[in-house]
Amino acid sequence: MTAPTHPLPTGPTPGPPKPTPASVQASHPAESTPAAGPAPHPARSTPASVPAPASRKGVPGPAEPARGAASSSLTGPAVRQQRPAVDPARWPDVAAPPRASRLRTALAERIVRRALARLPLRVRFAGAEDIGLGGPLMQIREPEAFFRRIGASGLIGFGESYMAGEWDAPDLVAVLTVLAGNAADLVPAPLQRLRPLWALRKPAAQLNTPEGSRENISRHYDLSNDLFALFLDGTLSYSSAVFRSLPATQDLLTAAQHRKIDLLLDAAGVGEGTRLLEIGTGWGELALRAAARGARVVSVTLSAEQRELARARIREAGYDDRVEIRLCDYRQITGAYDAVVSVEMIEAVGEEFWPVYFTTLDRLLAPGGRVALQAITMPDDRLRASRSTYTWIHKYIFPGGLLPSTEAIERVTTGHTRLRTVRRSGYGAHYAETLRLWRERFTERSAEVEALGFDAVFRRMWTFYLAYSEAGFRSGYLDVQQLLLTHDRSPAQEAL
């Protein structure tokens, strides 16, 4: 899963601190998708498998109230929240608003007030003044801190202000859906044209070189298996499910995740004797289902922990002779395969490496073979406008990620490879429902998340991430697609 990137400005660098997790249960069934989209990233759609050791730097225990009072449960209608306790050692950029000039803060306030006043929202400042056209309630409890953060770091400041409890919403998804649906118009056109002057740039350290990819993925997927197990379904699938009908319910999520996998395997023509390459092992669910069809599977991951647990599950299922899990970067793969499947992995590749990624798929695909991808996509105009911007998602959730557009995929494949998209199916509404189910379960199990060592700021951050992603799909700003690609064949080749 890879979260959406939005077109507003952003700020500094570090990611969330890692907690003291409980021991992982290797018996958890899991799914196979790679690490970006959200969506997503390269070992992506399922979490990294073994929890971080307690000796790792930045390991949080139960937070001592450093600022404000401890928060209550996370989101949903009629939730009343106090400001969370913020440990400045763990969350230095959340503990206090950054320095910003009065001019910059005043300009941010003017732009934001102007934008909010024109939206179907009810925005309440410090419990008194309301602006907006009416709609979901957004409560800005500390306007001065809120505007200063946005003035200093744009959308990063917007997210950090939520993490700090300076603003809230009884229905967070509804508020963020309005904002996502109007994302292209929130910043005035003249300022949009000056974007290169004020937008924060992605740090060079997040470039998805082989070494950078390993570090970027670890920061998200090595948080804790137990954390992911608390809010995902029993397969630990961390990518969009495909439901028979909407809206969805928790009891249907496992079947919908299997349906997603089966659609991809069917598209790739996976059956008895198929030589299948999976890029992004996850915890092995796709490899298991492919092996059950009689395929010979090579699956690659960048996570040693994922590899260890996936191998254990493969052995337990009796498929050692059919599945090989390799610890390597997609760029290092050799061989020829009848089918290649990769789920929400491209979002973690980085635009600079999209040609390398698709050239690798082209090189590895045997004559007559098929590539089945699941990818989160964004509109091409927004990709072009925000491709180099550093966002809250990059800082706290998915370093190095970028969502492609369908047009960008076509430009890369036609310009660099023989691969051509022959079929495309969209499931954006299904991802919105998948994220809703994850978010609701995360909220319901907040006390268990806290017991794993994840403090109130982390829980608000994770809630914001899930709601932010859900809003992207509900507004139509984002889509998730399954694509089938094959080698382009000339009429002369077809006649052979």
GROMACS .gro file of C-alpha atoms in nm:
model
  496
    1MET     CA    1   0.000   0.000   0.000
    2THR     CA    2   0.119   0.343  -0.081
    3ALA     CA    3  -0.048   0.654   0.037
    4PRO     CA    4  -0.142   0.943  -0.187
    5THR     CA    5   0.080   1.240  -0.246
    6HIS     CA    6  -0.103   1.570  -0.270
    7PRO     CA    7  -0.012   1.889  -0.453
    8LEU     CA    8   0.050   2.123  -0.161
    9PRO     CA    9   0.394   2.213  -0.020
   10THR     CA   10   0.571   2.021   0.253
   11GLY     CA   11   0.867   2.014   0.498
   12PRO     CA   12   1.162   1.841   0.689
   13THR     CA   13   1.291   1.478   0.696
   14PRO     CA   14   1.273   1.206   0.963
   15GLY     CA   15   1.014   0.929   0.982
   16PRO     CA   16   0.824   0.795   1.281
   17PRO     CA   17   1.008   0.636   1.569
   18LYS     CA   18   0.982   0.261   1.607
   19PRO     CA   19   0.815   0.106   1.910
   20THR     CA   20   0.880  -0.188   2.134
   21PRO     CA   21   0.664  -0.455   1.967
   22ALA     CA   22   0.535  -0.776   2.111
   23SER     CA   23   0.670  -1.101   1.970
   24VAL     CA   24   0.539  -1.199   1.629
   25GLN     CA   25   0.332  -1.509   1.569
   26ALA     CA   26   0.475  -1.688   1.266
   27SER     CA   27   0.142  -1.865   1.221
   28HIS     CA   28  -0.031  -1.549   1.092
   29PRO     CA   29  -0.146  -1.611   0.737
   30ALA     CA   30  -0.042  -1.331   0.504
   31GLU     CA   31  -0.059  -1.191   0.157
   32SER     CA   32   0.181  -1.115  -0.116
   33THR     CA   33   0.197  -0.770  -0.237
   34PRO     CA   34   0.496  -0.548  -0.279
   35ALA     CA   35   0.599  -0.265  -0.073
   36ALA     CA   36   0.467   0.130  -0.232
   37GLY     CA   37   0.151   0.242  -0.395
   38PRO     CA   38  -0.073   0.374  -0.128
   39ALA     CA   39  -0.019   0.233  -0.173
   40PRO     CA   40   0.090   0.133  -0.135
   41HIS     CA   41   0.711   0.031  -0.093
   42PRO     CA   42   0.955  -0.279  -0.305
   43ALA     CA   43   0.843  -0.558  -0.072
   44ARG     CA   44   0.517  -0.389  -0.078
   45SER     CA   45   0.166  -0.484  -0.022
   46THR     CA   46   0.222  -0.667   0.300
   47PRO     CA   47   0.412  -0.551   0.603
   48ALA     CA   48   0.768  -0.642   0.679
   49SER     CA   49   0.764  -0.943   0.893
   50VAL     CA   50   0.973  -0.936   1.207
   51PRO     CA   51   0.931  -0.663   1.467
   52ALA     CA   52   1.212  -0.421   1.534
   53PRO     CA   53   1.431  -0.531   1.826
   54ALA     CA   54   1.400  -0.335   2.147
   55SER     CA   55   1.759  -0.219   2.113
   56ARG     CA   56   1.684  -0.026   1.794
   57LYS     CA   57   1.720   0.351   1.817
   58GLY     CA   58   1.409   0.555   1.876
   59VAL     CA   59   1.212   0.272   2.033
   60PRO     CA   60   0.917   0.426   2.211
   61GLY     CA   61   0.769   0.287   2.526
   62PRO     CA   62   0.454   0.425   2.686
   63ALA     CA   63   0.480   0.801   2.641
   64GLU     CA   64   0.516   1.027   2.940
   65PRO     CA   65   0.294   1.335   2.910
   66ALA     CA   66   0.539   1.585   2.763
   67ARG     CA   67   0.279   1.823   2.635
   68GLY     CA   68  -0.099   1.823   2.670
   69ALA     CA   69  -0.304   1.537   2.808
   70ALA     CA   70  -0.320   1.182   2.684
   71SER     CA   71  -0.558   1.135   2.395
   72SER     CA   72  -0.860   0.911   2.385
   73SER     CA   73  -0.974   0.693   2.096
   74LEU     CA   74  -0.898   0.799   1.745
   75THR     CA   75  -1.157   0.898   1.487
   76GLY     CA   76  -1.520   0.861   1.400
   77PRO     CA   77  -1.837   1.055   1.461
   78ALA     CA   78  -1.886   1.226   1.795
   79VAL     CA   79  -1.527   1.166   1.910
   80ARG     CA   80  -1.397   1.422   2.159
   81GLN     CA   81  -1.019   1.428   2.180
   82GLN     CA   82  -0.778   1.609   2.401
   83ARG     CA   83  -0.434   1.699   2.276
   84PRO     CA   84  -0.201   1.399   2.282
   85ALA     CA   85   0.107   1.384   2.497
   86VAL     CA   86   0.402   1.464   2.270
   87ASP     CA   87   0.750   1.341   2.354
   88PRO     CA   88   0.986   1.598   2.195
   89ALA     CA   89   1.267   1.342   2.175
   90ARG     CA   90   1.053   1.112   1.962
   91TRP     CA   91   0.854   1.374   1.773
   92PRO     CA   92   1.069   1.690   1.755
   93ASP     CA   93   0.872   1.845   1.468
   94VAL     CA   94   0.536   1.777   1.632
   95ALA     CA   95   0.621   1.888   1.986
   96ALA     CA   96   0.618   2.258   1.894
   97PRO     CA   97   0.533   2.459   1.582
   98PRO     CA   98   0.837   2.550   1.371
   99ARG     CA   99   0.973   2.899   1.345
  100ALA     CA  100   0.812   3.099   1.067
  101SER     CA  101   0.814   3.468   0.987
  102ARG     CA  102   0.504   3.672   1.065
  103LEU     CA  103   0.473   3.749   0.694
  104ARG     CA  104   0.481   3.384   0.592
  105THR     CA  105   0.233   3.286   0.863
  106ALA     CA  106  -0.001   3.571   0.771
  107LEU     CA  107   0.016   3.478   0.403
  108ALA     CA  108  -0.059   3.112   0.486
  109GLU     CA  109  -0.356   3.220   0.700
  110ARG     CA  110  -0.495   3.435   0.423
  111ILE     CA  111  -0.463   3.161   0.159
  112VAL     CA  112  -0.603   2.888   0.382
  113ARG     CA  113  -0.896   3.095   0.510
  114ARG     CA  114  -0.981   3.196   0.154
  115ALA     CA  115  -0.973   2.834   0.038
  116LEU     CA  116  -1.172   2.695   0.332
  117ALA     CA  117  -1.441   2.965   0.302
  118ARG     CA  118  -1.522   2.842  -0.048
  119LEU     CA  119  -1.550   2.473   0.038
  120PRO     CA  120  -1.849   2.265   0.155
  121LEU     CA  121  -1.709   2.246   0.508
  122ARG     CA  122  -1.790   2.402   0.844
  123VAL     CA  123  -1.458   2.521   0.983
  124ARG     CA  124  -1.460   2.635   1.346
  125PHE     CA  125  -1.168   2.836   1.483
  126ALA     CA  126  -1.097   2.798   1.855
  127GLY     CA  127  -1.458   2.702   1.924
  128ALA     CA  128  -1.594   3.036   1.809
  129GLU     CA  129  -1.581   3.170   1.452
  130ASP     CA  130  -1.715   2.949   1.170
  131ILE     CA  131  -1.636   2.976   0.800
  132GLY     CA  132  -1.720   2.761   0.498
  133LEU     CA  133  -2.027   2.673   0.295
  134GLY     CA  134  -2.152   2.412   0.541
  135GLY     CA  135  -2.070   2.042   0.561
  136PRO     CA  136  -1.839   1.822   0.770
  137LEU     CA  137  -1.702   1.996   1.079
  138MET     CA  138  -1.331   2.079   1.102
  139GLN     CA  139  -1.227   2.211   1.444
  140ILE     CA  140  -0.911   2.424   1.451
  141ARG     CA  141  -0.836   2.447   1.821
  142GLU     CA  142  -0.507   2.637   1.795
  143PRO     CA  143  -0.528   2.862   1.489
  144GLU     CA  144  -0.195   3.037   1.548
  145ALA     CA  145   0.000   2.709   1.562
  146PHE     CA  146  -0.204   2.565   1.270
  147PHE     CA  147  -0.125   2.857   1.038
  148ARG     CA  148   0.236   2.879   1.146
  149ARG     CA  149   0.293   2.512   1.061
  150ILE     CA  150   0.132   2.551   0.719
  151GLY     CA  151   0.329   2.870   0.655
  152ALA     CA  152   0.654   2.693   0.740
  153SER     CA  153   0.601   2.358   0.567
  154GLY     CA  154   0.271   2.338   0.380
  155LEU     CA  155   0.103   2.001   0.382
  156ILE     CA  156   0.366   1.855   0.615
  157GLY     CA  157   0.262   2.122   0.864
  158PHE     CA  158  -0.105   2.042   0.804
  159GLY     CA  159  -0.043   1.677   0.896
  160GLU     CA  160   0.185   1.758   1.190
  161SER     CA  161  -0.078   1.995   1.325
  162TYR     CA  162  -0.326   1.705   1.328
  163MET     CA  163  -0.068   1.481   1.497
  164ALA     CA  164  -0.021   1.749   1.764
  165GLY     CA  165  -0.397   1.773   1.823
  166GLU     CA  166  -0.415   2.136   1.709
  167TRP     CA  167  -0.705   2.050   1.480
  168ASP     CA  168  -0.950   1.763   1.462
  169ALA     CA  169  -1.271   1.648   1.298
  170PRO     CA  170  -1.558   1.426   1.418
  171ASP     CA  171  -1.556   1.274   1.066
  172LEU     CA  172  -1.196   1.303   0.950
  173VAL     CA  173  -1.247   1.117   0.623
  174ALA     CA  174  -1.533   1.345   0.522
  175VAL     CA  175  -1.321   1.657   0.580
  176LEU     CA  176  -1.021   1.515   0.395
  177THR     CA  177  -1.243   1.398   0.108
  178VAL     CA  178  -1.361   1.755   0.051
  179LEU     CA  179  -1.001   1.878   0.056
  180ALA     CA  180  -0.881   1.601  -0.178
  181GLY     CA  181  -1.166   1.666  -0.420
  182ASN     CA  182  -1.058   2.031  -0.445
  183ALA     CA  183  -0.684   1.974  -0.423
  184ALA     CA  184  -0.603   2.130  -0.760
  185ASP     CA  185  -0.765   2.462  -0.664
  186LEU     CA  186  -0.665   2.506  -0.298
  187VAL     CA  187  -0.354   2.707  -0.382
  188PRO     CA  188  -0.414   3.011  -0.609
  189ALA     CA  189  -0.292   2.972  -0.968
  190PRO     CA  190  -0.019   3.240  -0.943
  191LEU     CA  191   0.133   3.060  -0.644
  192GLN     CA  192   0.103   2.724  -0.822
  193ARG     CA  193   0.317   2.867  -1.102
  194LEU     CA  194   0.577   2.967  -0.843
  195ARG     CA  195   0.577   2.618  -0.694
  196PRO     CA  196   0.948   2.552  -0.764
  197LEU     CA  197   1.033   2.850  -0.543
  198TRP     CA  198   0.832   2.752  -0.234
  199ALA     CA  199   0.767   2.378  -0.247
  200LEU     CA  200   1.001   2.164  -0.038
  201ARG     CA  201   1.208   1.917  -0.240
  202LYS     CA  202   1.252   1.545  -0.178
  203PRO     CA  203   1.572   1.464   0.012
  204ALA     CA  204   1.844   1.294  -0.193
  205ALA     CA  205   1.863   1.029   0.080
  206GLN     CA  206   1.520   0.898  -0.026
  207LEU     CA  207   1.629   0.819  -0.383
  208ASN     CA  208   1.538   0.458  -0.464
  209THR     CA  209   1.880   0.323  -0.547
  210PRO     CA  210   1.921  -0.043  -0.443
  211GLU     CA  211   2.054   0.074  -0.105
  212GLY     CA  212   1.800   0.354  -0.071
  213SER     CA  213   1.509   0.123  -0.154
  214ARG     CA  214   1.607  -0.113   0.125
  215GLU     CA  215   1.614   0.171   0.379
  216ASN     CA  216   1.291   0.330   0.254
  217ILE     CA  217   1.102   0.002   0.278
  218SER     CA  218   1.238  -0.079   0.622
  219ARG     CA  219   1.105   0.247   0.763
  220HIS     CA  220   0.747   0.139   0.693
  221TYR     CA  221   0.737  -0.239   0.677
  222ASP     CA  222   0.967  -0.314   0.968
  223LEU     CA  223   0.753  -0.128   1.223
  224SER     CA  224   0.597  -0.440   1.376
  225ASN     CA  225   0.417  -0.747   1.245
  226ASP     CA  226   0.187  -0.726   1.544
  227LEU     CA  227   0.083  -0.372   1.452
  228PHE     CA  228  -0.025  -0.475   1.103
  229ALA     CA  229  -0.196  -0.787   1.235
  230LEU     CA  230  -0.417  -0.570   1.456
  231PHE     CA  231  -0.588  -0.386   1.170
  232LEU     CA  232  -0.549  -0.608   0.861
  233ASP     CA  233  -0.757  -0.916   0.793
  234GLY     CA  234  -0.637  -1.269   0.863
  235THR     CA  235  -0.431  -1.283   0.541
  236LEU     CA  236  -0.238  -0.969   0.639
  237SER     CA  237  -0.302  -0.836   0.290
  238TYR     CA  238  -0.185  -0.475   0.269
  239SER     CA  239  -0.327  -0.373  -0.070
  240SER     CA  240  -0.671  -0.312  -0.211
  241ALA     CA  241  -0.921  -0.594  -0.196
  242VAL     CA  242  -1.180  -0.652  -0.468
  243PHE     CA  243  -1.530  -0.704  -0.329
  244ARG     CA  244  -1.832  -0.860  -0.497
  245SER     CA  245  -2.041  -0.559  -0.399
  246LEU     CA  246  -2.013  -0.236  -0.201
  247PRO     CA  247  -2.030  -0.125   0.075
  248ALA     CA  248  -1.817  -0.396   0.235
  249THR     CA  249  -1.805  -0.554   0.580
  250GLN     CA  250  -1.517  -0.696   0.785
  251ASP     CA  251  -1.632  -1.056   0.740
  252LEU     CA  252  -1.593  -1.024   0.360
  253LEU     CA  253  -1.242  -0.879   0.358
  254THR     CA  254  -1.045  -1.206   0.347
  255ALA     CA  255  -1.244  -1.341   0.054
  256ALA     CA  256  -1.208  -1.006  -0.123
  257GLN     CA  257  -0.830  -1.014  -0.078
  258HIS     CA  258  -0.817  -1.363  -0.226
  259ARG     CA  259  -1.037  -1.244  -0.514
  260LYS     CA  260  -0.783  -0.968  -0.585
  261ILE     CA  261  -0.499  -1.223  -0.600
  262ASP     CA  262  -0.697  -1.463  -0.817
  263LEU     CA  263  -0.786  -1.187  -1.065
  264LEU     CA  264  -0.416  -1.112  -1.107
  265LEU     CA  265  -0.318  -1.477  -1.140
  266ASP     CA  266  -0.596  -1.534  -1.394
  267ALA     CA  267  -0.489  -1.228  -1.594
  268ALA     CA  268  -0.130  -1.355  -1.600
  269GLY     CA  269  -0.248  -1.701  -1.710
  270VAL     CA  270  -0.094  -1.874  -1.408
  271GLY     CA  271  -0.161  -2.247  -1.395
  272GLU     CA  272   0.009  -2.586  -1.391
  273GLY     CA  273   0.376  -2.552  -1.480
  274THR     CA  274   0.377  -2.170  -1.519
  275ARG     CA  275   0.714  -2.009  -1.443
  276LEU     CA  276   0.596  -1.718  -1.227
  277LEU     CA  277   0.800  -1.426  -1.099
  278GLU     CA  278   0.651  -1.224  -0.814
  279ILE     CA  279   0.817  -0.890  -0.741
  280GLY     CA  280   0.740  -0.811  -0.378
  281THR     CA  281   0.683  -1.120  -0.165
  282GLY     CA  282   0.492  -0.972   0.125
  283TRP     CA  283   0.418  -1.262   0.354
  284GLY     CA  284   0.372  -1.511   0.075
  285GLU     CA  285  -0.004  -1.537   0.015
  286LEU     CA  286   0.015  -1.480  -0.361
  287ALA     CA  287   0.303  -1.727  -0.392
  288LEU     CA  288   0.102  -1.986  -0.196
  289ARG     CA  289  -0.206  -1.945  -0.414
  290ALA     CA  290   0.003  -1.964  -0.731
  291ALA     CA  291   0.179  -2.278  -0.606
  292ALA     CA  292  -0.160  -2.434  -0.531
  293ARG     CA  293  -0.237  -2.390  -0.903
  294GLY     CA  294   0.078  -2.586  -0.992
  295ALA     CA  295   0.300  -2.288  -1.079
  296ARG     CA  296   0.676  -2.272  -1.017
  297VAL     CA  297   0.726  -1.948  -0.828
  298VAL     CA  298   1.027  -1.722  -0.775
  299SER     CA  299   0.937  -1.438  -0.539
  300VAL     CA  300   1.173  -1.153  -0.447
  301THR     CA  301   1.176  -0.923  -0.146
  302LEU     CA  302   1.412  -0.674   0.016
  303SER     CA  303   1.312  -0.777   0.368
  304ALA     CA  304   1.508  -1.060   0.533
  305GLU     CA  305   1.234  -1.086   0.794
  306GLN     CA  306   0.962  -1.120   0.532
  307ARG     CA  307   1.165  -1.381   0.353
  308GLU     CA  308   1.209  -1.586   0.671
  309LEU     CA  309   0.840  -1.588   0.758
  310ALA     CA  310   0.727  -1.645   0.399
  311ARG     CA  311   0.961  -1.944   0.374
  312ALA     CA  312   0.817  -2.087   0.695
  313ARG     CA  313   0.465  -2.057   0.556
  314ILE     CA  314   0.570  -2.215   0.227
  315ARG     CA  315   0.725  -2.509   0.414
  316GLU     CA  316   0.420  -2.548   0.634
  317ALA     CA  317   0.197  -2.563   0.326
  318GLY     CA  318   0.422  -2.824   0.165
  319TYR     CA  319   0.527  -2.612  -0.133
  320ASP     CA  320   0.906  -2.599  -0.076
  321ASP     CA  321   0.961  -2.767  -0.411
  322ARG     CA  322   0.752  -2.509  -0.600
  323VAL     CA  323   0.837  -2.173  -0.439
  324GLU     CA  324   1.172  -1.999  -0.399
  325ILE     CA  325   1.190  -1.674  -0.198
  326ARG     CA  326   1.494  -1.465  -0.288
  327LEU     CA  327   1.638  -1.170  -0.097
  328CYS     CA  328   1.727  -0.933  -0.379
  329ASP     CA  329   1.637  -0.611  -0.558
  330TYR     CA  330   1.417  -0.638  -0.867
  331ARG     CA  331   1.707  -0.499  -1.072
  332GLN     CA  332   1.918  -0.806  -0.989
  333ILE     CA  333   1.674  -1.072  -1.113
  334THR     CA  334   1.781  -1.299  -1.398
  335GLY     CA  335   1.601  -1.569  -1.596
  336ALA     CA  336   1.290  -1.595  -1.812
  337TYR     CA  337   0.931  -1.623  -1.685
  338ASP     CA  338   0.596  -1.702  -1.840
  339ALA     CA  339   0.424  -1.459  -1.602
  340VAL     CA  340   0.526  -1.166  -1.382
  341VAL     CA  341   0.297  -1.034  -1.108
  342SER     CA  342   0.361  -0.728  -0.891
  343VAL     CA  343   0.110  -0.570  -0.656
  344GLU     CA  344   0.134  -0.202  -0.557
  345MET     CA  345   0.509  -0.206  -0.606
  346ILE     CA  346   0.559   0.055  -0.876
  347GLU     CA  347   0.459   0.330  -0.631
  348ALA     CA  348   0.780   0.259  -0.437
  349VAL     CA  349   1.010   0.254  -0.738
  350GLY     CA  350   1.050   0.630  -0.785
  351GLU     CA  351   1.001   0.815  -1.112
  352GLU     CA  352   1.374   0.814  -1.190
  353PHE     CA  353   1.366   0.433  -1.193
  354TRP     CA  354   1.037   0.367  -1.374
  355PRO     CA  355   1.222   0.302  -1.702
  356VAL     CA  356   1.454   0.056  -1.523
  357TYR     CA  357   1.156  -0.119  -1.361
  358PHE     CA  358   0.964  -0.169  -1.684
  359THR     CA  359   1.278  -0.256  -1.882
  360THR     CA  360   1.343  -0.526  -1.620
  361LEU     CA  361   0.991  -0.666  -1.665
  362ASP     CA  362   1.041  -0.660  -2.044
  363ARG     CA  363   1.375  -0.841  -2.016
  364LEU     CA  364   1.246  -1.113  -1.784
  365LEU     CA  365   0.923  -1.193  -1.971
  366ALA     CA  366   0.943  -1.498  -2.196
  367PRO     CA  367   0.791  -1.485  -2.547
  368GLY     CA  368   0.414  -1.504  -2.517
  369GLY     CA  369   0.429  -1.417  -2.147
  370ARG     CA  370   0.209  -1.181  -1.946
  371VAL     CA  371   0.265  -0.915  -1.681
  372ALA     CA  372  -0.014  -0.843  -1.430
  373LEU     CA  373   0.027  -0.535  -1.212
  374GLN     CA  374  -0.183  -0.370  -0.946
  375ALA     CA  375  -0.099   0.000  -0.917
  376ILE     CA  376  -0.234   0.307  -0.741
  377THR     CA  377  -0.259   0.594  -0.990
  378MET     CA  378  -0.314   0.969  -0.976
  379PRO     CA  379  -0.417   1.220  -1.247
  380ASP     CA  380  -0.138   1.301  -1.491
  381ASP     CA  381  -0.164   1.678  -1.445
  382ARG     CA  382  -0.125   1.641  -1.067
  383LEU     CA  383   0.170   1.404  -1.116
  384ARG     CA  384   0.343   1.662  -1.334
  385ALA     CA  385   0.272   1.941  -1.082
  386SER     CA  386   0.380   1.755  -0.767
  387ARG     CA  387   0.640   1.500  -0.884
  388SER     CA  388   0.932   1.665  -0.703
  389THR     CA  389   0.744   1.791  -0.395
  390TYR     CA  390   0.831   1.653  -0.052
  391THR     CA  391   0.513   1.564   0.137
  392TRP     CA  392   0.387   1.453   0.477
  393ILE     CA  393   0.355   1.102   0.336
  394HIS     CA  394   0.723   1.101   0.235
  395LYS     CA  395   0.832   1.225   0.575
  396TYR     CA  396   0.623   0.999   0.797
  397ILE     CA  397   0.482   0.704   0.600
  398PHE     CA  398   0.640   0.610   0.265
  399PRO     CA  399   0.980   0.771   0.200
  400GLY     CA  400   1.079   0.778  -0.165
  401GLY     CA  401   0.736   0.693  -0.306
  402LEU     CA  402   0.555   0.844  -0.603
  403LEU     CA  403   0.226   0.737  -0.756
  404PRO     CA  404   0.227   0.709  -1.137
  405SER     CA  405  -0.049   0.813  -1.372
  406THR     CA  406  -0.181   0.576  -1.638
  407GLU     CA  407  -0.035   0.817  -1.895
  408ALA     CA  408   0.307   0.800  -1.729
  409ILE     CA  409   0.300   0.420  -1.743
  410GLU     CA  410   0.214   0.436  -2.113
  411ARG     CA  411   0.491   0.689  -2.180
  412VAL     CA  412   0.751   0.472  -2.010
  413THR     CA  413   0.643   0.139  -2.158
  414THR     CA  414   0.612   0.269  -2.514
  415GLY     CA  415   0.931   0.474  -2.490
  416HIS     CA  416   1.155   0.212  -2.328
  417THR     CA  417   1.009  -0.137  -2.373
  418ARG     CA  418   0.817  -0.375  -2.597
  419LEU     CA  419   0.545  -0.400  -2.329
  420ARG     CA  420   0.197  -0.271  -2.410
  421THR     CA  421  -0.108  -0.245  -2.186
  422VAL     CA  422  -0.383  -0.464  -2.329
  423ARG     CA  423  -0.632  -0.450  -2.042
  424ARG     CA  424  -0.701  -0.222  -1.748
  425SER     CA  425  -0.961  -0.246  -1.469
  426GLY     CA  426  -1.018   0.017  -1.199
  427TYR     CA  427  -1.115  -0.054  -0.837
  428GLY     CA  428  -1.085   0.284  -0.665
  429ALA     CA  429  -1.412   0.249  -0.472
  430HIS     CA  430  -1.292  -0.091  -0.348
  431TYR     CA  431  -0.975   0.064  -0.208
  432ALA     CA  432  -1.179   0.327  -0.025
  433GLU     CA  433  -1.376   0.046   0.142
  434THR     CA  434  -1.063  -0.156   0.216
  435LEU     CA  435  -0.909   0.146   0.388
  436ARG     CA  436  -1.228   0.215   0.582
  437LEU     CA  437  -1.226  -0.137   0.721
  438TRP     CA  438  -0.858  -0.108   0.817
  439ARG     CA  439  -0.916   0.231   0.982
  440GLU     CA  440  -1.219   0.114   1.177
  441ARG     CA  441  -1.034  -0.190   1.306
  442PHE     CA  442  -0.729   0.021   1.398
  443THR     CA  443  -0.954   0.256   1.595
  444GLU     CA  444  -1.135  -0.029   1.770
  445ARG     CA  445  -0.802  -0.182   1.875
  446SER     CA  446  -0.634   0.140   1.981
  447ALA     CA  447  -0.563   0.008   2.331
  448GLU     CA  448  -0.385  -0.295   2.183
  449VAL     CA  449  -0.182  -0.067   1.955
  450GLU     CA  450  -0.082   0.134   2.261
  451ALA     CA  451   0.015  -0.187   2.441
  452LEU     CA  452   0.264  -0.257   2.160
  453GLY     CA  453   0.444   0.065   2.251
  454PHE     CA  454   0.294   0.298   1.989
  455ASP     CA  455   0.217   0.629   2.159
  456ALA     CA  456  -0.076   0.866   2.107
  457VAL     CA  457   0.108   1.072   1.844
  458PHE     CA  458   0.184   0.761   1.640
  459ARG     CA  459  -0.178   0.653   1.662
  460ARG     CA  460  -0.299   0.993   1.541
  461MET     CA  461  -0.039   0.981   1.263
  462TRP     CA  462  -0.153   0.635   1.150
  463THR     CA  463  -0.519   0.733   1.168
  464PHE     CA  464  -0.446   1.041   0.957
  465TYR     CA  465  -0.257   0.827   0.703
  466LEU     CA  466  -0.543   0.578   0.665
  467ALA     CA  467  -0.809   0.852   0.649
  468TYR     CA  468  -0.598   1.063   0.410
  469SER     CA  469  -0.559   0.765   0.177
  470GLU     CA  470  -0.927   0.670   0.197
  471ALA     CA  471  -1.024   1.029   0.113
  472GLY     CA  472  -0.806   1.020  -0.198
  473PHE     CA  473  -1.006   0.726  -0.334
  474ARG     CA  474  -1.346   0.850  -0.218
  475SER     CA  475  -1.292   1.185  -0.391
  476GLY     CA  476  -1.179   1.020  -0.715
  477TYR     CA  477  -0.840   1.188  -0.688
  478LEU     CA  478  -0.683   0.841  -0.676
  479ASP     CA  479  -0.759   0.512  -0.846
  480VAL     CA  480  -0.620   0.160  -0.814
  481GLN     CA  481  -0.593  -0.045  -1.130
  482GLN     CA  482  -0.506  -0.394  -1.240
  483LEU     CA  483  -0.314  -0.383  -1.566
  484LEU     CA  484  -0.229  -0.663  -1.807
  485LEU     CA  485   0.077  -0.606  -2.026
  486THR     CA  486   0.220  -0.824  -2.302
  487HIS     CA  487   0.497  -0.788  -2.557
  488ASP     CA  488   0.404  -0.584  -2.862
  489ARG     CA  489   0.401  -0.812  -3.165
  490SER     CA  490   0.415  -0.701  -3.526
  491PRO     CA  491   0.175  -0.855  -3.785
  492ALA     CA  492   0.469  -1.055  -3.924
  493GLN     CA  493   0.543  -1.199  -3.579
  494GLU     CA  494   0.176  -1.283  -3.525
  495ALA     CA  495   0.181  -1.489  -3.846
  496LEU     CA  496   0.469  -1.706  -3.725
   0.00000   0.00000   0.00000
